[in-house]
CSV table of C-alpha atoms in Angstrom, one decimal:
chain,number,residue,atom,x,y,z
X,1175,UNK,CA,-37.4,10.9,18.9
X,1176,UNK,CA,-35.8,13.1,21.5
X,1177,UNK,CA,-37.5,14.4,24.6
X,1178,UNK,CA,-36.2,17.9,24.0
X,1179,UNK,CA,-34.6,19.2,20.8
X,1180,UNK,CA,-31.0,20.1,20.9
X,1181,UNK,CA,-30.3,22.9,18.4
X,1182,UNK,CA,-27.0,21.4,17.3
X,1183,UNK,CA,-28.0,17.7,17.2
X,1184,UNK,CA,-29.4,17.2,13.7
X,1185,UNK,CA,-30.4,13.6,13.9
X,1186,UNK,CA,-34.2,13.9,13.2
X,1187,UNK,CA,-34.1,17.2,11.4
X,1188,UNK,CA,-31.3,19.6,10.4
X,1189,UNK,CA,-29.5,21.4,13.2
X,1190,UNK,CA,-30.6,25.0,13.8
X,1191,UNK,CA,-27.0,25.9,14.6
X,1192,UNK,CA,-23.4,24.7,14.1
X,1193,UNK,CA,-20.8,24.9,16.8
X,1194,UNK,CA,-17.1,25.3,16.5
X,1195,UNK,CA,-14.3,25.4,19.1
X,1196,UNK,CA,-11.5,27.8,18.3
X,1197,UNK,CA,-8.1,26.2,18.0
X,1198,UNK,CA,-6.4,29.5,19.1
X,1199,UNK,CA,-8.3,30.4,22.3
X,1200,UNK,CA,-10.6,27.5,23.0
X,1201,UNK,CA,-13.8,29.5,22.9
X,1202,UNK,CA,-17.0,27.9,21.6
X,1203,UNK,CA,-18.9,29.8,19.0
X,1204,UNK,CA,-22.4,29.1,17.7
X,1205,UNK,CA,-23.5,30.0,14.1
X,1206,UNK,CA,-27.0,29.9,12.6
X,1207,UNK,CA,-27.8,28.0,9.4
X,1208,UNK,CA,-28.1,31.3,7.5
X,1209,UNK,CA,-24.7,32.5,8.6
X,1210,UNK,CA,-23.0,29.2,7.6
X,1211,UNK,CA,-24.7,29.0,4.2
X,1212,UNK,CA,-24.0,32.7,3.5
X,1213,UNK,CA,-20.4,32.2,2.3
X,1214,UNK,CA,-19.2,34.9,4.6
X,1215,UNK,CA,-16.3,34.4,7.0
X,1216,UNK,CA,-17.2,32.9,10.3
X,1217,UNK,CA,-15.0,34.2,13.1
X,1218,UNK,CA,-14.5,33.3,16.7
X,1219,UNK,CA,-16.6,35.3,19.1
X,1220,UNK,CA,-13.6,35.8,21.5
X,1221,UNK,CA,-10.4,36.3,19.4
X,1222,UNK,CA,-11.7,36.8,15.8
X,1223,UNK,CA,-9.9,33.7,14.4
X,1224,UNK,CA,-11.5,32.4,11.1
X,1225,UNK,CA,-13.5,29.2,11.8
X,1226,UNK,CA,-15.1,28.9,8.3
X,1227,UNK,CA,-13.3,25.7,7.4
X,1228,UNK,CA,-14.6,23.9,10.5
X,1229,UNK,CA,-18.1,24.9,9.7
X,1230,UNK,CA,-18.4,24.4,5.9
X,1231,UNK,CA,-21.7,22.5,5.2
X,1232,UNK,CA,-21.0,19.8,2.6
X,1233,UNK,CA,-24.0,19.1,0.4
X,1234,UNK,CA,-25.1,15.5,0.2
X,1235,UNK,CA,-27.4,13.4,-2.0
X,1236,UNK,CA,-30.1,12.6,0.5
X,1237,UNK,CA,-30.9,8.8,0.5
X,1238,UNK,CA,-34.3,9.5,2.0
X,1239,UNK,CA,-35.5,12.0,-0.6
X,1240,UNK,CA,-33.1,11.4,-3.5
X,1241,UNK,CA,-32.5,15.2,-3.7
X,1242,UNK,CA,-29.3,17.2,-3.1
X,1243,UNK,CA,-29.3,18.9,0.3
X,1244,UNK,CA,-27.0,21.8,1.4
X,1245,UNK,CA,-27.9,21.4,5.2
X,1246,UNK,CA,-28.4,17.6,5.7
X,1247,UNK,CA,-29.7,16.0,8.8
X,1248,UNK,CA,-29.2,12.5,10.3
X,1249,UNK,CA,-32.0,11.1,8.1
X,1250,UNK,CA,-30.0,11.7,4.9
X,1251,UNK,CA,-28.2,8.4,5.1
X,1252,UNK,CA,-31.3,6.3,5.7
X,1253,UNK,CA,-33.3,5.0,2.7
X,1254,UNK,CA,-37.0,4.3,3.5
X,1255,UNK,CA,-38.3,0.8,2.8
X,1256,UNK,CA,-41.1,2.1,0.5
X,1257,UNK,CA,-38.8,4.2,-1.7
X,1258,UNK,CA,-38.0,7.9,-1.7
X,1259,UNK,CA,-40.0,10.2,0.6
X,1260,UNK,CA,-40.5,13.9,0.5
X,1261,UNK,CA,-38.4,15.8,3.0
X,1262,UNK,CA,-39.9,19.0,4.6
X,1263,UNK,CA,-36.4,20.0,5.7
X,1264,UNK,CA,-34.6,19.9,2.3
X,1265,UNK,CA,-32.3,22.9,1.8
X,1266,UNK,CA,-31.5,23.3,-2.0
X,1267,UNK,CA,-28.0,23.9,-2.9
X,1268,UNK,CA,-27.2,27.1,-4.9
X,1269,UNK,CA,-26.9,26.3,-8.6
X,1270,UNK,CA,-23.2,27.4,-8.9
X,1271,UNK,CA,-22.2,24.7,-6.2
X,1272,UNK,CA,-24.0,22.0,-8.2
X,1273,UNK,CA,-21.8,22.3,-11.3
X,1274,UNK,CA,-20.1,19.0,-11.9
X,1275,UNK,CA,-22.5,17.0,-9.9
X,1276,UNK,CA,-24.2,14.1,-11.7
X,1277,UNK,CA,-27.6,15.3,-10.5
X,1278,UNK,CA,-27.5,18.4,-12.6
């Protein structure tokens, strides 16, 4: 456990923000979870370059809970010894994204 929570870390719980460095101007931009998951374009705060591809959140099948998660944390790749555990941080993926996945 960390001494102080870093909003972009994501090891013990999902990150509150995602960060991207613009390849055009080098500026660092921060985006909230809601902004990244909204499917809107994510642009550089300095030059307006589209950073969406750098920030796409890839849904994963969480090994801890056994449920698909759209905003995974560092715990998603660790299976508990006693079987699946409930995850208070699970972010369900929208139904249209789940098409083709074996879970649905």
